[in-house]
Amino acid sequence: MTDSPLGTPQQPLRVAVIGSGPSGFYAAEHLQNQPDLLVQVDMYDRLPTPFGLVRGGVAPDHQKIKSVTRVYDRIAAHPEFRFFGNVELGRDITHADLSAYYHAIIYAVGARTDRRMGIPREYLPGSHSATEFVGWYNAHPDFRSLSFDLSGERAVVVGNGNVAMDLARILASPPDQLATTDIAEHALEALSRSRIREIIVLGRRGPAQAAFTTKELRELGELHDCDVVVDPDEAALDPLSAHQVARAPDRTRDANLEVLARLAARPPAGARRRVVLRFLVSPVEILGNERVEALVVARNELYRGEDGQLRARVTDETETIPVDLVFRAIGYQGIPLPGIPFDALHGVIPNEAGRIRDPVSGDVIRGEYVVGWIKRGPRGIIGTNKPDSQETVEMLLDDLQAGRLGKPEVPPRAVLERLLRERRQDFVSYDDWQVIDMLEQERGQLGQRPRLKFSKVEEMLAALAERKQQADA
Ligand code: NAP
């Protein structure tokens, strides 16, 4: 047993980060940035590929946003960093293992599923979550086997956030434009045959409360051969919103309102596709027998809630819209992890500034932390995660300083690697991932695309094994 303090060369601080999306990488980076502290970070992902929603969520036509992975490559190149891909907590490694091998654990698992609308026939064939569709077009292996019937003419996207904008844009984009992106091959093929001509986006509140950002709204207006239709009456502000807008400026909201006013004034050009932006409407019921045939929507009115926020409530006025597909893009939702407290109401791991707190006893759980969407809920862009992860790491460092991490002795790093090899022979290191990355880019070059993603885990592992064999030969 060594008496050296944790974080020294004699006794490095060992931290496991579960999840390899932006929040996990920013947590690792902040640990690495501490002067005079030797930290060994092991990052785990259940997929062989890192980067979470940067790979599986960011729209394929937003390649520039994805270039943030270069920062993550730099973090992963740190000599004390290891990546264990294709290793799942609960399947290949347990909470007890992590507690035995690490001084601290940081959960960075994001929000894996979606919110529900809670309306009749929500699960009829033809009604899907954005999570499924986004995962499918981004080649996420969980969604590879899904199929979407794009043979009808009208789709509805419920929700007014950036995910709704992404969905509407992908559905309305000309296939030849999508063909220059890293969209999944199966999705490109299906979307090339799509007969969807009209995409209606439903906002339950008014234009002044829309959650999307102006860049995403503008992009819709710039799509080739696509009209964006906004009814001037629906774009007009109700008295409560008008009062709010006049009283307190808000850059994004005010810019959104300007763009919407311009779109409302633009006569349709008879384009091949159209996106209709509707406001103050909520779906109340899906109609159909075997599959979605129509959506009943109610007109909403706004009222001021006790917290001062403007909220929507349905009125008696309804309309029935014949539709072929319904996508709910009303927010992601976290799911519980084995052995970790969970706040089911908010879909997050209960925490205080990143320290996990047991909701029953109220006690902080020693050495366990949380970052990203599973900490604060599914809000914010990639960059939001940086200060969020830093806040959590500061708590961890505070606990280290105060001697609250306990259990100074953990087995050497190599022991864990041996254990993992026994349990999961085909775990994927960062070097392995970089081979997969290179193979995907090579495949993409043939079609002048940034990459052609593998969409099945077996495919990735087989291609990796083949390339390694070639290299060894
Ligand atoms: P979001 O921004 O929270 O938007 C959710 C939308 O769904 C809101 O308009 C919300 O309306 C609506 N909604 C919620 N429950 C509803 C219901 N029962 N019926 C009808 N509408 C309902 O969530 P998101 O679009 O999933 O995006 C998640 C985060 O990722 C956001 O921070 C977003 O900016 C970010 N993101 C960014 C990009 C990008 O930068 N390009 C792309 C994708 C996602 P209320 O406002 O009335 O609640």
Short mmCIF file of C-alpha atoms and ligand atoms in Angstrom, two decimals:
data_model
loop_
_atom_site.label_atom_id
_atom_site.label_comp_id
_atom_site.label_asym_id
_atom_site.label_seq_id
_atom_site.Cartn_x
_atom_site.Cartn_y
_atom_site.Cartn_z
CA MET A 1 0.00 0.00 0.00
CA THR A 2 1.36 3.40 -0.98
CA ASP A 3 0.96 6.54 1.07
CA SER A 4 1.37 8.85 -1.91
CA PRO A 5 -1.52 11.17 -2.51
CA LEU A 6 -3.93 10.41 -5.33
CA GLY A 7 -3.05 12.09 -8.59
CA THR A 8 0.73 11.61 -8.33
CA PRO A 9 2.92 9.39 -10.54
CA GLN A 10 3.09 6.90 -7.66
CA GLN A 11 -0.67 6.80 -7.45
CA PRO A 12 -2.45 8.29 -10.46
CA LEU A 13 -6.08 9.31 -10.13
CA ARG A 14 -8.11 6.75 -12.07
CA VAL A 15 -11.35 7.96 -13.60
CA ALA A 16 -13.89 6.05 -15.71
CA VAL A 17 -16.03 8.05 -18.10
CA ILE A 18 -19.09 6.14 -19.27
CA GLY A 19 -20.12 7.46 -22.67
CA SER A 20 -18.02 9.08 -25.37
CA GLY A 21 -20.14 11.99 -26.52
CA PRO A 22 -19.14 15.65 -26.14
CA SER A 23 -19.86 15.82 -22.39
CA GLY A 24 -17.62 12.80 -21.70
CA PHE A 25 -14.77 14.24 -23.78
CA TYR A 26 -15.01 17.67 -22.15
CA ALA A 27 -14.89 16.02 -18.72
CA ALA A 28 -11.76 14.11 -19.76
CA GLU A 29 -10.22 17.29 -21.14
CA HIS A 30 -10.78 19.26 -17.94
CA LEU A 31 -9.18 16.47 -15.94
CA GLN A 32 -6.21 16.40 -18.31
CA ASN A 33 -5.84 20.16 -18.02
CA GLN A 34 -5.16 20.09 -14.28
CA PRO A 35 -1.55 21.01 -13.60
CA ASP A 36 0.36 18.74 -11.22
CA LEU A 37 -2.29 16.05 -11.31
CA LEU A 38 -1.72 12.69 -12.97
CA VAL A 39 -5.09 11.44 -14.15
CA GLN A 40 -5.70 8.26 -16.10
CA VAL A 41 -8.99 8.44 -17.92
CA ASP A 42 -10.68 5.35 -19.35
CA MET A 43 -13.64 6.14 -21.57
CA TYR A 44 -16.25 3.48 -22.29
CA ASP A 45 -18.87 3.27 -25.02
CA ARG A 46 -21.32 0.51 -25.77
CA LEU A 47 -20.72 1.16 -29.50
CA PRO A 48 -17.38 0.57 -31.21
CA THR A 49 -17.57 4.21 -32.40
CA PRO A 50 -17.13 7.28 -30.17
CA PHE A 51 -18.71 10.77 -30.23
CA GLY A 52 -22.34 10.10 -29.23
CA LEU A 53 -24.73 12.54 -30.84
CA VAL A 54 -21.99 14.19 -32.90
CA ARG A 55 -21.96 10.98 -34.92
CA GLY A 56 -25.48 9.70 -34.30
CA GLY A 57 -27.49 12.92 -33.91
CA VAL A 58 -26.01 15.87 -35.80
CA ALA A 59 -27.67 16.02 -39.21
CA PRO A 60 -25.60 14.64 -42.11
CA ASP A 61 -25.78 17.96 -43.96
CA HIS A 62 -24.15 19.71 -40.98
CA GLN A 63 -20.63 18.45 -41.62
CA LYS A 64 -18.96 21.54 -40.23
CA ILE A 65 -20.45 20.92 -36.79
CA LYS A 66 -18.97 17.42 -36.85
CA SER A 67 -15.45 18.78 -37.25
CA VAL A 68 -15.48 19.27 -33.46
CA THR A 69 -14.33 15.62 -33.32
CA ARG A 70 -10.82 16.88 -34.07
CA VAL A 71 -10.80 18.34 -30.57
CA TYR A 72 -11.87 14.95 -29.20
CA ASP A 73 -9.09 13.23 -31.16
CA ARG A 74 -6.62 15.50 -29.42
CA ILE A 75 -8.05 14.62 -26.01
CA ALA A 76 -7.89 10.92 -26.87
CA ALA A 77 -4.25 11.28 -27.92
CA HIS A 78 -3.25 12.06 -24.33
CA PRO A 79 -0.87 9.28 -23.19
CA GLU A 80 -2.98 8.51 -20.10
CA PHE A 81 -6.26 8.17 -22.03
CA ARG A 82 -7.79 4.85 -23.07
CA PHE A 83 -10.96 4.13 -25.03
CA PHE A 84 -12.91 0.93 -24.56
CA GLY A 85 -15.52 0.81 -27.30
CA ASN A 86 -18.05 -2.00 -27.74
CA VAL A 87 -18.12 -2.38 -23.96
CA GLU A 88 -21.47 -1.89 -22.30
CA LEU A 89 -22.09 -1.11 -18.65
CA GLY A 90 -24.32 -3.84 -17.27
CA ARG A 91 -23.43 -6.28 -20.09
CA ASP A 92 -19.64 -6.41 -20.15
CA ILE A 93 -18.68 -4.45 -17.11
CA THR A 94 -20.62 -3.92 -13.91
CA HIS A 95 -21.00 -1.05 -11.54
CA ALA A 96 -19.12 -3.14 -8.95
CA ASP A 97 -16.19 -3.54 -11.39
CA LEU A 98 -16.04 0.20 -11.94
CA SER A 99 -16.13 0.86 -8.21
CA ALA A 100 -13.26 -1.56 -7.70
CA TYR A 101 -11.07 -0.23 -10.51
CA TYR A 102 -11.58 3.52 -10.35
CA HIS A 103 -11.42 6.32 -7.82
CA ALA A 104 -14.19 8.15 -9.62
CA ILE A 105 -16.84 7.39 -12.23
CA ILE A 106 -18.40 10.00 -14.50
CA TYR A 107 -21.61 9.05 -16.29
CA ALA A 108 -21.92 10.78 -19.66
CA VAL A 109 -24.59 8.60 -21.21
CA GLY A 110 -26.89 11.26 -22.67
CA ALA A 111 -30.62 10.85 -23.20
CA ARG A 112 -31.19 7.73 -25.20
CA THR A 113 -34.90 7.63 -25.81
CA ASP A 114 -37.68 10.10 -26.56
CA ARG A 115 -40.65 11.78 -24.91
CA ARG A 116 -44.14 10.57 -25.66
CA MET A 117 -47.08 12.67 -26.84
CA GLY A 118 -49.57 10.64 -24.79
CA ILE A 119 -52.31 10.71 -27.45
CA PRO A 120 -54.51 7.87 -28.72
CA ARG A 121 -52.93 5.57 -31.35
CA GLU A 122 -49.50 7.15 -30.86
CA TYR A 123 -47.88 3.83 -31.75
CA LEU A 124 -49.75 3.02 -34.95
CA PRO A 125 -47.43 2.07 -37.80
CA GLY A 126 -46.46 5.30 -39.52
CA SER A 127 -45.99 7.15 -36.23
CA HIS A 128 -42.35 7.37 -35.18
CA SER A 129 -40.07 9.17 -32.82
CA ALA A 130 -37.43 11.58 -34.05
CA THR A 131 -34.91 9.48 -32.11
CA GLU A 132 -35.63 6.55 -34.41
CA PHE A 133 -35.57 8.53 -37.64
CA VAL A 134 -32.45 10.51 -36.75
CA GLY A 135 -30.65 7.34 -35.62
CA TRP A 136 -31.72 5.62 -38.82
CA TYR A 137 -30.48 8.29 -41.20
CA ASN A 138 -27.27 8.65 -39.21
CA ALA A 139 -26.45 4.92 -39.46
CA HIS A 140 -26.74 4.30 -35.71
CA PRO A 141 -26.65 0.50 -35.31
CA ASP A 142 -29.64 0.54 -32.89
CA PHE A 143 -31.88 1.81 -35.67
CA ARG A 144 -30.40 -0.01 -38.67
CA SER A 145 -33.24 -2.47 -39.00
CA LEU A 146 -36.03 0.13 -38.99
CA SER A 147 -37.87 1.11 -42.11
CA PHE A 148 -40.00 4.13 -42.82
CA ASP A 149 -42.78 4.05 -45.35
CA LEU A 150 -42.09 7.13 -47.46
CA SER A 151 -44.61 6.22 -50.15
CA GLY A 152 -47.24 8.73 -48.95
CA GLU A 153 -47.29 12.43 -49.75
CA ARG A 154 -47.64 14.15 -46.40
CA ALA A 155 -45.65 13.91 -43.17
CA VAL A 156 -46.16 15.79 -39.93
CA VAL A 157 -43.34 16.66 -37.58
CA VAL A 158 -44.55 17.49 -34.06
CA GLY A 159 -42.34 19.89 -32.13
CA ASN A 160 -40.62 23.20 -32.72
CA GLY A 161 -37.02 22.52 -31.72
CA ASN A 162 -33.90 22.03 -33.81
CA VAL A 163 -34.52 18.29 -34.07
CA ALA A 164 -37.88 19.06 -35.73
CA MET A 165 -36.03 21.41 -38.11
CA ASP A 166 -33.45 18.71 -38.90
CA LEU A 167 -36.17 16.18 -39.67
CA ALA A 168 -38.16 18.55 -41.85
CA ARG A 169 -35.02 19.56 -43.75
CA ILE A 170 -33.84 16.00 -44.36
CA LEU A 171 -37.31 14.97 -45.55
CA ALA A 172 -37.48 18.01 -47.86
CA SER A 173 -33.91 17.87 -49.21
CA PRO A 174 -33.28 16.81 -52.79
CA PRO A 175 -31.60 13.38 -52.75
CA ASP A 176 -28.65 14.57 -54.84
CA GLN A 177 -27.86 17.06 -52.09
CA LEU A 178 -28.08 14.36 -49.41
CA ALA A 179 -25.81 12.20 -51.56
CA THR A 180 -22.91 14.56 -50.83
CA THR A 181 -23.22 14.02 -47.07
CA ASP A 182 -22.44 11.12 -44.73
CA ILE A 183 -26.10 10.08 -44.50
CA ALA A 184 -26.55 6.31 -44.07
CA GLU A 185 -26.62 4.47 -47.36
CA HIS A 186 -29.92 2.75 -46.53
CA ALA A 187 -31.49 6.13 -45.70
CA LEU A 188 -30.21 7.75 -48.87
CA GLU A 189 -31.64 4.95 -50.90
CA ALA A 190 -35.06 5.17 -49.16
CA LEU A 191 -35.15 8.98 -49.29
CA SER A 192 -34.28 8.91 -53.00
CA ARG A 193 -37.50 7.00 -53.56
CA SER A 194 -39.50 9.14 -51.12
CA ARG A 195 -42.79 10.50 -52.40
CA ILE A 196 -43.25 12.89 -49.48
CA ARG A 197 -44.15 16.27 -50.93
CA GLU A 198 -45.43 18.14 -47.91
CA ILE A 199 -43.97 18.30 -44.42
CA ILE A 200 -46.05 20.08 -41.80
CA VAL A 201 -44.22 21.17 -38.65
CA LEU A 202 -46.47 21.70 -35.63
CA GLY A 203 -45.57 24.15 -32.87
CA ARG A 204 -47.75 23.92 -29.79
CA ARG A 205 -46.93 27.50 -28.84
CA GLY A 206 -46.50 30.57 -31.02
CA PRO A 207 -43.62 31.73 -33.22
CA ALA A 208 -42.18 33.79 -30.35
CA GLN A 209 -41.79 30.62 -28.23
CA ALA A 210 -40.24 28.37 -30.88
CA ALA A 211 -37.21 26.44 -29.60
CA PHE A 212 -35.41 26.28 -32.95
CA THR A 213 -32.54 28.62 -33.77
CA THR A 214 -32.44 31.08 -36.66
CA LYS A 215 -29.75 29.31 -38.68
CA GLU A 216 -31.87 26.16 -38.83
CA LEU A 217 -34.96 28.17 -39.79
CA ARG A 218 -33.07 30.00 -42.55
CA GLU A 219 -31.73 26.70 -43.90
CA LEU A 220 -35.30 25.56 -44.54
CA GLY A 221 -35.94 28.68 -46.57
CA GLU A 222 -32.81 28.02 -48.61
CA LEU A 223 -33.66 24.44 -49.64
CA HIS A 224 -33.64 23.82 -53.36
CA ASP A 225 -37.06 23.29 -54.99
CA CYS A 226 -38.92 23.69 -51.71
CA ASP A 227 -41.48 26.27 -50.63
CA VAL A 228 -41.69 27.21 -46.98
CA VAL A 229 -45.24 28.18 -46.15
CA VAL A 230 -46.19 30.23 -43.10
CA ASP A 231 -49.75 31.42 -42.65
CA PRO A 232 -49.51 35.16 -41.82
CA ASP A 233 -52.36 34.78 -39.31
CA GLU A 234 -50.45 32.06 -37.42
CA ALA A 235 -47.20 34.02 -37.62
CA ALA A 236 -48.90 37.06 -36.06
CA LEU A 237 -48.27 37.44 -32.34
CA ASP A 238 -51.06 36.97 -29.82
CA PRO A 239 -51.38 39.81 -27.26
CA LEU A 240 -49.41 38.01 -24.52
CA SER A 241 -46.50 37.25 -26.84
CA ALA A 242 -46.58 40.74 -28.34
CA HIS A 243 -46.31 42.17 -24.84
CA GLN A 244 -43.40 39.87 -24.02
CA VAL A 245 -41.57 40.70 -27.26
CA ALA A 246 -42.02 44.44 -26.73
CA ARG A 247 -40.80 44.24 -23.13
CA ALA A 248 -37.71 42.03 -23.30
CA PRO A 249 -35.45 41.68 -26.36
CA ASP A 250 -34.13 38.20 -27.17
CA ARG A 251 -31.70 37.84 -30.05
CA THR A 252 -32.68 34.40 -31.31
CA ARG A 253 -36.39 34.91 -30.83
CA ASP A 254 -36.37 38.33 -32.52
CA ALA A 255 -34.31 37.02 -35.44
CA ASN A 256 -36.66 34.04 -35.77
CA LEU A 257 -39.65 36.38 -35.90
CA GLU A 258 -38.00 38.42 -38.64
CA VAL A 259 -37.31 35.35 -40.77
CA LEU A 260 -40.81 33.99 -40.17
CA ALA A 261 -42.36 37.31 -41.20
CA ARG A 262 -40.32 37.20 -44.41
CA LEU A 263 -41.36 33.62 -45.10
CA ALA A 264 -45.03 34.45 -44.42
CA ALA A 265 -44.84 37.25 -46.97
CA ARG A 266 -43.22 35.05 -49.64
CA PRO A 267 -45.69 33.60 -52.15
CA PRO A 268 -45.18 29.86 -52.84
CA ALA A 269 -43.25 29.25 -56.06
CA GLY A 270 -44.94 25.94 -56.89
CA ALA A 271 -41.84 23.99 -55.85
CA ARG A 272 -41.69 20.20 -55.84
CA ARG A 273 -41.77 20.03 -52.04
CA ARG A 274 -43.14 22.25 -49.33
CA VAL A 275 -42.60 22.68 -45.63
CA VAL A 276 -45.53 24.23 -43.78
CA LEU A 277 -44.76 25.81 -40.41
CA ARG A 278 -47.83 25.88 -38.18
CA PHE A 279 -48.15 27.45 -34.75
CA LEU A 280 -50.46 27.19 -31.76
CA VAL A 281 -51.61 23.66 -32.66
CA SER A 282 -51.29 20.41 -30.70
CA PRO A 283 -51.91 16.86 -31.87
CA VAL A 284 -54.73 15.32 -29.86
CA GLU A 285 -55.34 12.03 -31.65
CA ILE A 286 -53.96 9.89 -34.46
CA LEU A 287 -56.61 8.30 -36.67
CA GLY A 288 -56.22 5.09 -38.65
CA ASN A 289 -56.82 1.36 -38.50
CA GLU A 290 -53.77 -0.52 -39.72
CA ARG A 291 -51.59 2.57 -39.97
CA VAL A 292 -51.62 6.34 -39.62
CA GLU A 293 -54.26 7.95 -41.81
CA ALA A 294 -54.87 11.33 -40.19
CA LEU A 295 -53.94 13.52 -37.28
CA VAL A 296 -56.47 15.49 -35.27
CA VAL A 297 -54.98 18.75 -34.04
CA ALA A 298 -56.47 21.27 -31.64
CA ARG A 299 -55.97 24.99 -31.82
CA ASN A 300 -54.17 26.25 -28.74
CA GLU A 301 -54.25 29.47 -26.80
CA LEU A 302 -51.48 30.83 -24.64
CA TYR A 303 -51.81 31.70 -20.97
CA ARG A 304 -49.32 32.89 -18.40
CA GLY A 305 -48.30 30.11 -16.01
CA GLU A 306 -47.55 30.66 -12.33
CA ASP A 307 -43.85 30.83 -13.20
CA GLY A 308 -44.51 33.67 -15.63
CA GLN A 309 -43.90 31.48 -18.71
CA LEU A 310 -46.38 31.49 -21.56
CA ARG A 311 -47.89 28.03 -21.89
CA ALA A 312 -50.24 26.42 -24.38
CA ARG A 313 -53.64 24.95 -23.66
CA VAL A 314 -55.97 23.36 -26.16
CA THR A 315 -59.27 24.96 -27.15
CA ASP A 316 -62.37 23.18 -28.49
CA GLU A 317 -61.43 24.06 -32.04
CA THR A 318 -60.00 21.06 -33.88
CA GLU A 319 -59.13 20.08 -37.44
CA THR A 320 -58.29 16.76 -39.03
CA ILE A 321 -55.24 16.61 -41.30
CA PRO A 322 -54.91 13.57 -43.56
CA VAL A 323 -51.29 12.38 -43.11
CA ASP A 324 -49.16 9.36 -43.98
CA LEU A 325 -46.40 9.77 -41.42
CA VAL A 326 -46.11 11.36 -37.99
CA PHE A 327 -42.77 12.09 -36.34
CA ARG A 328 -42.69 13.29 -32.76
CA ALA A 329 -39.70 15.56 -32.21
CA ILE A 330 -40.71 16.76 -28.77
CA GLY A 331 -37.52 16.10 -26.87
CA TYR A 332 -35.21 13.29 -25.85
CA GLN A 333 -35.47 11.40 -22.57
CA GLY A 334 -32.82 9.78 -20.40
CA ILE A 335 -33.11 6.16 -19.26
CA PRO A 336 -31.90 4.59 -15.99
CA LEU A 337 -28.53 2.83 -15.67
CA PRO A 338 -28.20 -0.36 -13.62
CA GLY A 339 -27.28 0.41 -10.02
CA ILE A 340 -27.47 4.22 -10.40
CA PRO A 341 -30.20 6.43 -8.91
CA PHE A 342 -32.64 7.86 -11.44
CA ASP A 343 -35.17 10.67 -11.43
CA ALA A 344 -37.85 9.23 -13.71
CA LEU A 345 -39.90 12.42 -13.75
CA HIS A 346 -37.12 14.46 -15.34
CA GLY A 347 -35.27 11.59 -17.01
CA VAL A 348 -31.96 12.49 -15.32
CA ILE A 349 -29.59 11.09 -12.71
CA PRO A 350 -30.29 13.14 -9.55
CA ASN A 351 -27.28 15.33 -8.82
CA GLU A 352 -26.03 18.54 -7.36
CA ALA A 353 -23.73 20.36 -9.75
CA GLY A 354 -22.69 16.92 -11.05
CA ARG A 355 -22.30 15.02 -7.77
CA ILE A 356 -24.78 12.14 -7.80
CA ARG A 357 -27.17 12.28 -4.89
CA ASP A 358 -29.31 9.38 -3.69
CA PRO A 359 -32.87 10.74 -3.83
CA VAL A 360 -34.04 8.50 -0.97
CA SER A 361 -31.32 9.04 1.63
CA GLY A 362 -30.34 12.46 0.28
CA ASP A 363 -26.68 11.39 0.55
CA VAL A 364 -24.06 12.22 -2.06
CA ILE A 365 -22.71 8.99 -3.59
CA ARG A 366 -18.98 9.02 -3.09
CA GLY A 367 -16.89 9.15 -6.26
CA GLU A 368 -19.83 9.15 -8.69
CA TYR A 369 -20.58 12.04 -11.03
CA VAL A 370 -22.69 12.93 -14.00
CA VAL A 371 -22.31 15.26 -17.01
CA GLY A 372 -24.28 16.26 -20.13
CA TRP A 373 -27.92 15.52 -20.91
CA ILE A 374 -28.25 12.82 -18.25
CA LYS A 375 -27.21 15.49 -15.73
CA ARG A 376 -29.21 18.53 -16.84
CA GLY A 377 -31.82 17.15 -19.25
CA PRO A 378 -31.80 17.14 -23.07
CA ARG A 379 -31.05 20.81 -23.65
CA GLY A 380 -28.28 22.80 -25.25
CA ILE A 381 -25.88 22.51 -28.12
CA ILE A 382 -22.52 20.69 -28.22
CA GLY A 383 -20.63 23.65 -26.71
CA THR A 384 -23.04 23.83 -23.75
CA ASN A 385 -21.42 20.64 -22.51
CA LYS A 386 -18.04 22.18 -21.96
CA PRO A 387 -18.87 24.39 -18.94
CA ASP A 388 -21.32 21.73 -17.75
CA SER A 389 -18.60 19.05 -17.68
CA GLN A 390 -16.10 21.46 -16.16
CA GLU A 391 -18.53 22.16 -13.31
CA THR A 392 -18.77 18.44 -12.55
CA VAL A 393 -15.01 17.90 -12.75
CA GLU A 394 -14.51 20.81 -10.34
CA MET A 395 -16.72 18.91 -7.85
CA LEU A 396 -14.62 15.80 -8.37
CA LEU A 397 -11.39 17.76 -7.81
CA ASP A 398 -12.88 19.33 -4.72
CA ASP A 399 -13.69 15.85 -3.37
CA LEU A 400 -10.16 14.72 -4.22
CA GLN A 401 -8.68 17.66 -2.34
CA ALA A 402 -10.89 17.04 0.67
CA GLY A 403 -10.00 13.33 0.73
CA ARG A 404 -13.58 12.32 -0.05
CA LEU A 405 -12.73 9.91 -2.88
CA GLY A 406 -11.55 7.24 -0.45
CA LYS A 407 -10.28 3.82 -1.57
CA PRO A 408 -6.76 4.87 -2.55
CA GLU A 409 -5.65 1.45 -3.81
CA VAL A 410 -7.00 0.19 -7.13
CA PRO A 411 -5.57 -2.65 -9.26
CA PRO A 412 -3.05 -1.64 -11.97
CA ARG A 413 -4.41 -0.54 -15.34
CA ALA A 414 -3.26 -3.69 -17.11
CA VAL A 415 -5.43 -5.85 -14.83
CA LEU A 416 -8.55 -4.14 -16.02
CA GLU A 417 -7.55 -4.50 -19.64
CA ARG A 418 -7.03 -8.25 -19.10
CA LEU A 419 -10.45 -8.53 -17.46
CA LEU A 420 -12.06 -6.75 -20.37
CA ARG A 421 -10.27 -8.96 -22.89
CA GLU A 422 -11.67 -12.01 -21.10
CA ARG A 423 -15.19 -10.64 -21.14
CA ARG A 424 -15.18 -8.81 -24.44
CA GLN A 425 -12.48 -10.02 -26.72
CA ASP A 426 -13.52 -7.59 -29.42
CA PHE A 427 -13.39 -4.35 -27.48
CA VAL A 428 -12.33 -1.44 -29.61
CA SER A 429 -9.43 0.84 -28.67
CA TYR A 430 -9.06 4.40 -29.93
CA ASP A 431 -6.48 3.20 -32.46
CA ASP A 432 -9.00 0.62 -33.64
CA TRP A 433 -11.66 3.32 -33.96
CA GLN A 434 -9.26 5.38 -36.05
CA VAL A 435 -8.91 2.43 -38.41
CA ILE A 436 -12.72 2.19 -38.67
CA ASP A 437 -12.81 5.95 -39.22
CA MET A 438 -10.27 5.72 -42.02
CA LEU A 439 -12.11 2.81 -43.65
CA GLU A 440 -15.36 4.79 -43.61
CA GLN A 441 -13.63 7.76 -45.20
CA GLU A 442 -12.07 5.52 -47.86
CA ARG A 443 -15.48 4.06 -48.65
CA GLY A 444 -16.89 7.58 -48.89
CA GLN A 445 -14.23 8.74 -51.35
CA LEU A 446 -15.60 6.41 -54.02
CA GLY A 447 -18.87 8.35 -54.02
CA GLN A 448 -17.27 11.73 -53.23
CA ARG A 449 -18.83 11.70 -49.79
CA PRO A 450 -17.15 12.65 -46.50
CA ARG A 451 -17.54 9.03 -45.37
CA LEU A 452 -19.74 6.02 -45.88
CA LYS A 453 -20.66 4.87 -42.39
CA PHE A 454 -20.86 1.29 -41.26
CA SER A 455 -24.32 0.85 -39.78
CA LYS A 456 -23.89 -2.55 -38.13
CA VAL A 457 -21.54 -3.39 -35.28
CA GLU A 458 -20.60 -6.73 -36.92
CA GLU A 459 -19.72 -4.88 -40.12
CA MET A 460 -17.41 -2.49 -38.27
CA LEU A 461 -15.70 -5.28 -36.35
CA ALA A 462 -15.26 -7.45 -39.44
CA ALA A 463 -13.79 -4.58 -41.46
CA LEU A 464 -11.46 -3.75 -38.58
CA ALA A 465 -10.32 -7.36 -38.22
CA GLU A 466 -9.71 -7.62 -41.96
CA ARG A 467 -7.62 -4.42 -42.05
CA LYS A 468 -5.61 -5.54 -39.02
CA GLN A 469 -4.96 -8.90 -40.66
CA GLN A 470 -3.76 -7.15 -43.83
CA ALA A 471 -1.50 -4.93 -41.74
CA ASP A 472 -0.06 -7.97 -39.91
CA ALA A 473 0.52 -9.95 -43.11
P1 NAP B 1 -36.19 21.11 -27.72
O1 NAP B 1 -35.31 22.19 -28.23
O2 NAP B 1 -36.44 21.05 -26.27
O3 NAP B 1 -37.59 21.25 -28.48
C1 NAP B 1 -38.67 20.44 -28.18
C2 NAP B 1 -39.90 21.00 -28.85
O4 NAP B 1 -40.97 20.08 -28.65
C3 NAP B 1 -40.35 22.33 -28.27
O5 NAP B 1 -40.82 23.14 -29.31
C4 NAP B 1 -41.50 21.91 -27.35
O6 NAP B 1 -42.48 22.90 -27.17
C5 NAP B 1 -42.08 20.77 -28.14
N1 NAP B 1 -42.90 19.87 -27.34
C6 NAP B 1 -42.57 19.26 -26.18
N2 NAP B 1 -43.59 18.47 -25.77
C7 NAP B 1 -44.56 18.60 -26.69
C8 NAP B 1 -45.84 18.04 -26.84
N3 NAP B 1 -46.31 17.17 -25.94
N4 NAP B 1 -46.59 18.39 -27.91
C9 NAP B 1 -46.11 19.26 -28.82
N5 NAP B 1 -44.90 19.82 -28.75
C10 NAP B 1 -44.13 19.49 -27.69
O7 NAP B 1 -35.68 19.66 -28.11
P2 NAP B 1 -35.00 19.05 -29.41
O8 NAP B 1 -35.49 19.66 -30.66
O9 NAP B 1 -35.11 17.59 -29.19
O10 NAP B 1 -33.46 19.46 -29.24
C11 NAP B 1 -32.72 19.07 -28.08
C12 NAP B 1 -31.50 19.98 -27.95
O11 NAP B 1 -30.57 19.69 -28.99
C13 NAP B 1 -31.84 21.45 -28.08
O12 NAP B 1 -31.09 22.21 -27.17
C14 NAP B 1 -31.44 21.76 -29.50
O13 NAP B 1 -31.12 23.12 -29.73
C15 NAP B 1 -30.25 20.86 -29.69
N6 NAP B 1 -30.06 20.59 -31.12
C16 NAP B 1 -29.31 21.47 -31.81
C17 NAP B 1 -29.16 21.29 -33.16
C18 NAP B 1 -28.35 22.28 -33.93
O14 NAP B 1 -27.62 23.07 -33.32
N7 NAP B 1 -28.43 22.30 -35.24
C19 NAP B 1 -29.76 20.23 -33.83
C20 NAP B 1 -30.53 19.34 -33.09
C21 NAP B 1 -30.68 19.55 -31.72
P3 NAP B 1 -42.48 23.85 -25.86
O15 NAP B 1 -41.40 24.84 -26.12
O16 NAP B 1 -43.84 24.41 -25.86
O17 NAP B 1 -42.18 22.96 -24.69
#
